[in-house]
Coordinates of N, CA and C in Angstrom, one line a residue:
W1 N -54.3 83.1 -152.6 CA -53.5 82.0 -152.1 C -52.3 82.6 -151.4
G2 N -51.7 83.6 -151.9 CA -50.6 84.4 -151.2 C -49.6 83.5 -150.5
D3 N -49.4 83.6 -149.2 CA -48.4 83.0 -148.5 C -48.6 81.5 -148.2
G4 N -49.8 81.0 -148.5 CA -50.1 79.6 -148.2 C -49.6 78.6 -149.3
Y5 N -49.3 79.1 -150.5 CA -48.9 78.2 -151.6 C -47.4 78.1 -151.6
N6 N -46.9 76.9 -151.8 CA -45.5 76.7 -151.8 C -45.1 75.8 -153.0
P7 N -44.7 76.4 -154.1 CA -44.4 75.7 -155.3 C -43.2 74.7 -155.2
T8 N -42.4 74.8 -154.1 CA -41.3 73.9 -153.9 C -41.6 72.7 -153.1
H9 N -42.8 72.7 -152.5 CA -43.3 71.6 -151.7 C -43.3 70.3 -152.6
P10 N -43.0 69.1 -152.1 CA -43.0 67.9 -152.9 C -44.3 67.6 -153.6
D11 N -45.4 68.0 -153.0 CA -46.7 67.8 -153.6 C -47.1 69.2 -154.0
F12 N -46.9 69.6 -155.3 CA -47.2 70.9 -155.7 C -48.7 71.3 -155.5
M13 N -49.5 70.3 -155.3 CA -51.0 70.6 -155.1 C -51.3 70.9 -153.6
W14 N -50.3 70.8 -152.8 CA -50.5 71.0 -151.4 C -51.1 72.4 -151.1
Q15 N -52.2 72.3 -150.3 CA -52.9 73.5 -150.0 C -53.3 73.5 -148.6
P16 N -52.6 74.3 -147.7 CA -52.8 74.2 -146.3 C -54.2 74.8 -145.9
L17 N -54.8 75.5 -146.8 CA -56.1 76.1 -146.4 C -57.3 75.4 -147.1
A18 N -57.0 74.3 -147.8 CA -58.0 73.7 -148.6 C -59.3 73.3 -147.9
N19 N -59.2 72.9 -146.6 CA -60.4 72.5 -145.9 C -61.0 73.6 -145.0
T20 N -60.5 74.8 -145.1 CA -61.1 75.8 -144.4 C -62.4 76.3 -145.1
P21 N -63.3 76.9 -144.4 CA -64.6 77.2 -145.1 C -64.4 78.1 -146.3
S22 N -63.4 78.9 -146.4 CA -63.2 79.8 -147.5 C -62.5 79.1 -148.7
R23 N -62.0 77.9 -148.5 CA -61.3 77.2 -149.6 C -61.8 75.8 -149.8
R24 N -63.1 75.5 -149.6 CA -63.5 74.1 -149.8 C -63.7 73.7 -151.3
D25 N -63.6 74.6 -152.1 CA -63.8 74.3 -153.6 C -62.5 73.8 -154.2
Y26 N -61.4 73.7 -153.4 CA -60.1 73.2 -153.9 C -59.6 73.9 -155.1
E27 N -60.0 75.1 -155.4 CA -59.5 75.8 -156.6 C -58.1 76.2 -156.3
N28 N -57.3 76.0 -157.3 CA -55.9 76.5 -157.2 C -55.6 77.2 -158.5
P29 N -55.4 78.5 -158.4 CA -55.2 79.3 -159.6 C -53.9 79.0 -160.4
H30 N -53.0 78.2 -159.8 CA -51.8 77.8 -160.4 C -51.9 76.5 -161.2
I31 N -53.0 75.9 -161.3 CA -53.3 74.7 -162.0 C -54.2 75.0 -163.1
G32 N -53.9 74.4 -164.3 CA -54.7 74.7 -165.5 C -56.2 74.1 -165.4
A33 N -57.0 74.6 -166.2 CA -58.5 74.2 -166.2 C -58.7 72.7 -166.5
N34 N -57.7 72.1 -167.1 CA -57.8 70.7 -167.5 C -57.5 69.7 -166.3
Y35 N -57.2 70.3 -165.2 CA -56.9 69.4 -164.0 C -57.9 68.4 -163.7
Q36 N -59.2 68.8 -163.6 CA -60.3 67.8 -163.2 C -60.4 66.8 -164.3
K37 N -60.3 67.2 -165.6 CA -60.4 66.2 -166.7 C -59.3 65.2 -166.6
I38 N -58.1 65.6 -166.3 CA -57.0 64.7 -166.2 C -57.2 63.7 -165.0
V39 N -57.7 64.3 -163.9 CA -57.9 63.4 -162.7 C -59.0 62.4 -163.0
D40 N -60.1 62.8 -163.7 CA -61.2 61.9 -164.0 C -60.7 60.8 -164.9
E41 N -59.8 61.1 -165.9 CA -59.3 60.1 -166.8 C -58.4 59.1 -166.1
I42 N -57.6 59.6 -165.2 CA -56.7 58.7 -164.4 C -57.6 57.8 -163.5
L43 N -58.5 58.4 -162.8 CA -59.4 57.6 -161.9 C -60.2 56.5 -162.7
S44 N -60.7 56.9 -163.9 CA -61.4 55.9 -164.6 C -60.6 54.7 -165.1
L45 N -59.3 54.9 -165.2 CA -58.4 53.8 -165.6 C -57.9 53.1 -164.3
A46 N -57.8 53.7 -163.2 CA -57.3 53.1 -162.0 C -58.3 52.3 -161.2
I47 N -59.6 52.7 -161.4 CA -60.6 51.9 -160.6 C -61.1 50.8 -161.5
E48 N -60.9 49.6 -160.9 CA -61.2 48.3 -161.6 C -62.7 48.2 -161.8
K49 N -63.1 48.0 -163.0 CA -64.6 47.8 -163.3 C -64.8 46.3 -163.5
P50 N -65.9 45.8 -163.0 CA -66.2 44.3 -163.2 C -66.5 44.1 -164.7
E51 N -66.1 42.9 -165.2 CA -66.5 42.6 -166.5 C -68.0 42.3 -166.6
P52 N -68.6 42.5 -167.8 CA -70.0 42.2 -167.9 C -70.3 40.7 -167.6
N53 N -71.4 40.4 -167.1 CA -71.9 39.0 -166.9 C -71.1 38.3 -165.8
Q54 N -70.4 39.0 -164.9 CA -69.7 38.4 -163.8 C -70.7 38.1 -162.7
P55 N -70.7 36.9 -162.1 CA -71.6 36.6 -161.1 C -71.4 37.6 -159.9
T56 N -72.4 38.1 -159.3 CA -72.2 39.0 -158.2 C -72.5 38.2 -156.9
S57 N -73.0 37.0 -156.9 CA -73.2 36.3 -155.7 C -72.8 34.8 -156.0
A58 N -72.9 34.0 -155.0 CA -72.4 32.6 -155.1 C -73.1 31.9 -156.2
T59 N -72.3 31.1 -156.9 CA -72.8 30.2 -157.9 C -72.6 28.8 -157.4
R60 N -73.6 28.1 -157.0 CA -73.5 26.8 -156.4 C -74.3 25.8 -157.2
F61 N -73.8 24.6 -157.3 CA -74.4 23.5 -158.0 C -74.3 22.3 -157.2
E62 N -75.5 21.8 -156.7 CA -75.5 20.6 -155.8 C -76.3 19.5 -156.5
L63 N -75.7 18.3 -156.4 CA -76.4 17.1 -156.9 C -76.4 16.0 -155.8
S64 N -77.5 15.4 -155.7 CA -77.6 14.2 -154.8 C -78.0 13.0 -155.6
G65 N -77.5 11.9 -155.2 CA -77.9 10.6 -155.9 C -77.0 9.5 -155.4
S66 N -76.8 8.5 -156.2 CA -76.0 7.3 -155.8 C -75.2 6.9 -157.1
W67 N -74.0 7.4 -157.2 CA -73.2 7.0 -158.3 C -72.1 6.0 -157.9
E68 N -72.3 4.8 -158.3 CA -71.4 3.7 -157.9 C -70.0 4.0 -158.5
I69 N -69.0 3.7 -157.6 CA -67.6 3.8 -158.1 C -67.1 2.4 -158.3
K70 N -66.7 2.1 -159.5 CA -66.4 0.7 -159.9 C -65.1 0.3 -159.2
D71 N -65.1 -0.8 -158.5 CA -64.0 -1.3 -157.7 C -62.8 -1.7 -158.6
N72 N -61.6 -1.2 -158.3 CA -60.4 -1.5 -159.0 C -60.6 -1.4 -160.6
R73 N -61.2 -0.3 -161.0 CA -61.4 0.0 -162.4 C -60.9 1.4 -162.8
P74 N -59.6 1.7 -162.6 CA -59.2 3.1 -162.8 C -59.4 3.5 -164.3
D75 N -59.5 2.5 -165.2 CA -59.7 2.9 -166.6 C -61.2 3.1 -166.9
E76 N -62.1 2.9 -166.0 CA -63.5 3.2 -166.1 C -64.0 4.0 -165.0
P77 N -63.7 5.3 -165.1 CA -64.1 6.2 -164.0 C -65.6 6.4 -163.9
T78 N -66.1 6.7 -162.7 CA -67.5 7.2 -162.6 C -67.5 8.6 -162.9
V79 N -68.3 9.1 -163.8 CA -68.3 10.5 -164.3 C -69.7 11.1 -163.9
I80 N -69.6 12.2 -163.2 CA -70.7 13.0 -162.8 C -70.7 14.3 -163.5
D81 N -71.7 14.7 -164.3 CA -71.8 15.9 -165.0 C -72.4 17.0 -164.1
V82 N -71.8 18.2 -164.1 CA -72.4 19.4 -163.5 C -72.5 20.4 -164.6
V83 N -73.8 20.8 -164.9 CA -74.0 21.8 -165.9 C -74.1 23.2 -165.3
V84 N -73.2 24.1 -165.8 CA -73.1 25.4 -165.3 C -73.6 26.3 -166.4
D85 N -74.6 27.1 -166.1 CA -75.2 28.0 -167.1 C -74.9 29.5 -166.8
T86 N -73.9 29.8 -166.0 CA -73.5 31.1 -165.7 C -72.3 31.5 -166.6
V87 N -72.4 32.6 -167.3 CA -71.3 33.1 -168.2 C -70.4 34.0 -167.3
A88 N -69.2 33.5 -167.1 CA -68.2 34.3 -166.3 C -66.8 33.7 -166.5
K89 N -65.8 34.3 -165.8 CA -64.5 33.7 -165.8 C -64.3 33.2 -164.4
V90 N -63.6 32.0 -164.3 CA -63.4 31.4 -163.0 C -62.4 32.2 -162.2
S91 N -62.6 32.4 -160.9 CA -61.6 32.9 -160.0 C -61.4 31.9 -158.9
K92 N -62.4 31.0 -158.6 CA -62.2 30.0 -157.6 C -63.2 28.9 -157.8
V93 N -62.8 27.7 -157.6 CA -63.7 26.5 -157.7 C -63.4 25.7 -156.4
T94 N -64.5 25.3 -155.8 CA -64.5 24.4 -154.6 C -65.4 23.2 -154.9
I95 N -64.9 22.0 -154.6 CA -65.7 20.8 -154.7 C -65.9 20.2 -153.3
C96 N -67.1 19.9 -152.9 CA -67.4 19.3 -151.7 C -68.2 18.0 -152.0
V97 N -67.9 16.9 -151.3 CA -68.5 15.6 -151.6 C -68.9 14.9 -150.3
D98 N -69.8 13.9 -150.5 CA -70.1 12.9 -149.6 C -69.9 11.6 -150.4
V99 N -69.0 10.8 -149.8 CA -68.6 9.5 -150.5 C -68.7 8.4 -149.4
E100 N -69.4 7.3 -149.8 CA -69.5 6.1 -148.9 C -68.5 5.1 -149.6
H101 N -67.4 4.8 -148.9 CA -66.4 3.9 -149.4 C -65.7 3.3 -148.2
T102 N -65.4 2.0 -148.3 CA -64.7 1.3 -147.2 C -63.2 1.6 -147.1
Y103 N -62.6 2.2 -148.1 CA -61.2 2.5 -148.1 C -60.9 3.6 -149.0
V104 N -61.1 4.9 -148.5 CA -61.0 6.0 -149.4 C -59.6 6.3 -150.0
G105 N -58.6 5.7 -149.4 CA -57.3 5.8 -150.0 C -57.2 5.2 -151.4
D106 N -58.1 4.3 -151.8 CA -58.1 3.8 -153.2 C -58.6 4.8 -154.2
L107 N -59.2 5.9 -153.8 CA -59.9 6.8 -154.7 C -59.1 7.9 -155.2
Q108 N -59.4 8.3 -156.4 CA -58.8 9.6 -157.0 C -60.0 10.4 -157.6
G109 N -60.1 11.7 -157.3 CA -61.1 12.5 -157.8 C -60.5 13.6 -158.7
T110 N -61.1 13.8 -159.9 CA -60.6 14.7 -160.9 C -61.7 15.6 -161.3
L111 N -61.4 16.9 -161.5 CA -62.4 17.9 -162.0 C -61.9 18.3 -163.4
I112 N -62.9 18.3 -164.3 CA -62.6 18.6 -165.7 C -63.6 19.8 -166.1
D113 N -63.0 20.9 -166.6 CA -63.8 22.0 -167.0 C -64.3 21.8 -168.4
P114 N -65.2 22.7 -168.9 CA -65.8 22.6 -170.2 C -64.8 22.6 -171.3
S115 N -63.6 23.1 -171.1 CA -62.6 23.1 -172.2 C -61.8 21.9 -172.2
G116 N -62.0 21.0 -171.2 CA -61.2 19.8 -171.1 C -60.0 19.8 -170.2
A117 N -59.8 20.9 -169.6 CA -58.6 21.1 -168.6 C -59.0 20.2 -167.4
K118 N -58.0 19.4 -166.9 CA -58.2 18.5 -165.8 C -57.3 18.9 -164.6
R119 N -57.9 18.7 -163.4 CA -57.1 18.9 -162.2 C -57.5 17.9 -161.2
V120 N -56.6 17.1 -160.6 CA -56.8 16.1 -159.6 C -57.0 16.9 -158.3
F121 N -58.1 16.6 -157.6 CA -58.4 17.3 -156.3 C -58.3 16.3 -155.2
K122 N -58.5 15.0 -155.4 CA -58.4 14.0 -154.3 C -57.4 13.0 -154.9
K123 N -56.2 12.9 -154.3 CA -55.2 12.1 -154.8 C -55.3 10.6 -154.3
Y124 N -54.9 9.7 -155.2 CA -54.9 8.3 -154.8 C -54.0 8.1 -153.6
R125 N -54.4 7.3 -152.7 CA -53.7 6.9 -151.4 C -53.9 7.9 -150.3
V126 N -54.4 9.1 -150.6 CA -54.6 10.1 -149.5 C -55.8 9.6 -148.7
Y127 N -55.7 9.7 -147.4 CA -56.6 9.3 -146.4 C -56.6 7.8 -146.1
G128 N -55.7 7.1 -146.8 CA -55.4 5.7 -146.4 C -56.7 4.8 -146.2
S129 N -56.7 4.2 -145.0 CA -57.8 3.2 -144.7 C -59.0 3.8 -144.2
Q130 N -59.1 5.1 -144.2 CA -60.3 5.8 -143.7 C -61.5 5.4 -144.4
K131 N -62.6 5.3 -143.7 CA -63.9 5.0 -144.4 C -64.7 6.3 -144.6
N132 N -65.3 6.4 -145.7 CA -66.2 7.5 -146.0 C -65.6 8.9 -146.0
L133 N -66.2 9.8 -146.8 CA -65.9 11.2 -146.8 C -67.2 11.9 -146.6
S134 N -67.3 12.8 -145.5 CA -68.6 13.5 -145.3 C -68.3 15.0 -145.4
N135 N -69.0 15.6 -146.3 CA -68.8 17.0 -146.6 C -67.3 17.4 -146.7
K136 N -66.5 16.6 -147.3 CA -65.1 16.9 -147.5 C -65.0 17.9 -148.7
C137 N -64.3 19.0 -148.5 CA -64.1 20.1 -149.5 C -62.7 20.3 -149.9
W138 N -62.5 20.6 -151.2 CA -61.2 20.9 -151.7 C -61.3 22.2 -152.6
N139 N -60.4 23.1 -152.5 CA -60.2 24.2 -153.4 C -59.4 23.6 -154.6
V140 N -60.0 23.7 -155.8 CA -59.3 23.2 -157.0 C -58.7 24.3 -157.7
A141 N -57.3 24.3 -157.7 CA -56.6 25.4 -158.4 C -56.4 25.0 -159.8
G142 N -56.0 26.1 -160.6 CA -55.6 25.9 -162.0 C -56.7 26.2 -163.0
F143 N -57.8 26.7 -162.6 CA -58.9 27.1 -163.5 C -59.1 28.6 -163.6
D144 N -58.2 29.4 -163.0 CA -58.4 30.8 -163.0 C -58.4 31.3 -164.5
G145 N -59.4 32.2 -164.8 CA -59.6 32.8 -166.1 C -60.3 31.9 -167.1
H146 N -60.6 30.6 -166.7 CA -61.3 29.7 -167.7 C -62.8 30.1 -167.6
D147 N -63.5 29.8 -168.7 CA -65.0 30.0 -168.8 C -65.7 29.1 -167.8
T148 N -66.7 29.6 -167.2 CA -67.5 28.8 -166.3 C -68.6 28.0 -167.0
N149 N -69.1 28.6 -168.1 CA -70.3 28.1 -168.8 C -70.0 26.8 -169.5
G150 N -70.9 25.8 -169.3 CA -70.8 24.5 -169.9 C -70.9 23.3 -169.0
T151 N -70.5 22.2 -169.4 CA -70.6 21.0 -168.6 C -69.3 20.6 -168.0
W152 N -69.2 20.7 -166.7 CA -68.0 20.3 -165.9 C -68.2 18.8 -165.6
K153 N -67.1 18.1 -165.5 CA -67.2 16.7 -165.1 C -66.3 16.4 -163.9
I154 N -66.9 15.5 -163.0 CA -66.2 15.1 -161.9 C -66.0 13.6 -162.0
E155 N -64.7 13.2 -162.1 CA -64.4 11.7 -162.3 C -63.9 11.1 -161.0
W156 N -64.4 9.9 -160.7 CA -64.0 9.2 -159.5 C -63.4 7.9 -160.0
R157 N -62.2 7.5 -159.6 CA -61.5 6.3 -160.0 C -61.2 5.5 -158.7
D158 N -61.4 4.2 -158.7 CA -61.0 3.3 -157.7 C -59.8 2.6 -158.2
N159 N -58.6 2.8 -157.5 CA -57.4 2.2 -158.1 C -56.9 0.9 -157.4
A160 N -57.7 0.3 -156.6 CA -57.3 -0.9 -155.9 C -58.6 -1.8 -155.6
G161 N -58.3 -3.1 -155.5 CA -59.5 -4.0 -155.3 C -59.9 -4.2 -153.8
Q162 N -61.0 -4.9 -153.7 CA -61.6 -5.4 -152.4 C -62.4 -4.4 -151.7
D163 N -62.6 -3.2 -152.2 CA -63.4 -2.2 -151.5 C -64.3 -1.5 -152.5
S164 N -65.5 -1.2 -152.0 CA -66.4 -0.6 -153.0 C -67.1 0.6 -152.3
G165 N -67.8 1.4 -153.2 CA -68.4 2.6 -152.6 C -69.1 3.3 -153.7
R166 N -69.6 4.5 -153.3 CA -70.4 5.4 -154.2 C -70.3 6.8 -153.7
V167 N -70.6 7.7 -154.6 CA -70.7 9.1 -154.3 C -72.2 9.4 -154.1
T168 N -72.5 10.1 -153.0 CA -73.9 10.4 -152.7 C -74.3 11.9 -152.8
R169 N -73.3 12.7 -152.9 CA -73.6 14.2 -153.0 C -72.3 14.9 -153.5
I170 N -72.6 15.8 -154.4 CA -71.6 16.7 -155.0 C -72.1 18.2 -154.8
L171 N -71.2 19.0 -154.3 CA -71.5 20.5 -154.3 C -70.3 21.1 -155.0
M172 N -70.6 21.9 -156.0 CA -69.5 22.6 -156.7 C -69.9 24.1 -156.6
R173 N -68.9 24.9 -156.0 CA -69.1 26.3 -155.8 C -68.1 27.0 -156.8
V174 N -68.6 28.0 -157.5 CA -67.7 28.7 -158.5 C -67.8 30.2 -158.1
N175 N -66.7 30.8 -157.9 CA -66.6 32.3 -157.6 C -67.5 32.6 -156.4
D176 N -67.5 31.8 -155.4 CA -68.4 32.0 -154.2 C -67.6 32.9 -153.3
P177 N -68.1 34.2 -153.1 CA -67.4 35.1 -152.2 C -67.5 34.7 -150.7
E178 N -68.4 33.8 -150.4 CA -68.6 33.4 -149.0 C -67.8 32.1 -148.7
D179 N -67.2 31.5 -149.8 CA -66.5 30.3 -149.6 C -65.2 30.5 -148.8
T180 N -65.2 29.8 -147.6 CA -64.0 29.9 -146.7 C -63.1 28.8 -146.8
N181 N -63.3 27.8 -147.7 CA -62.4 26.7 -147.8 C -61.2 27.0 -148.5

């Protein structure tokens, strides 16, 4: 190592000849033999490892049907069950819907996870007198770290009279890496 090693350099491991053909082994006689062991221990702690049973691809649940939303019956929501059989922790949930309704401002949509935690994703009076929702999607915050496994519920309430409608499609995406919503 001779004149190439500088113990006063801010990076004591600095080796100006390290990448030359004669020094590709990165051996430094001034560092103890435990150096590689220490580096391996630090790297094993620094590199995040996925938890077991985490989904590696999109987890999507789609239902089609005709679920009537009771007009002006906020105390009697239409409940749609989505059964999730994937064991993981939630990092992102997106709900997409098709709703046929003559005045979508009357509606409120709520997502309930298997533990009972609730989050409103479509607020009452939003979208006003607009008719219908076609492939309308919302990112639903507040479920990070919750378990995915179990029955999720999507509740729809109609909070005003004279307009009727129904849900015709639900798409729920959980931890979907391709989800751009």
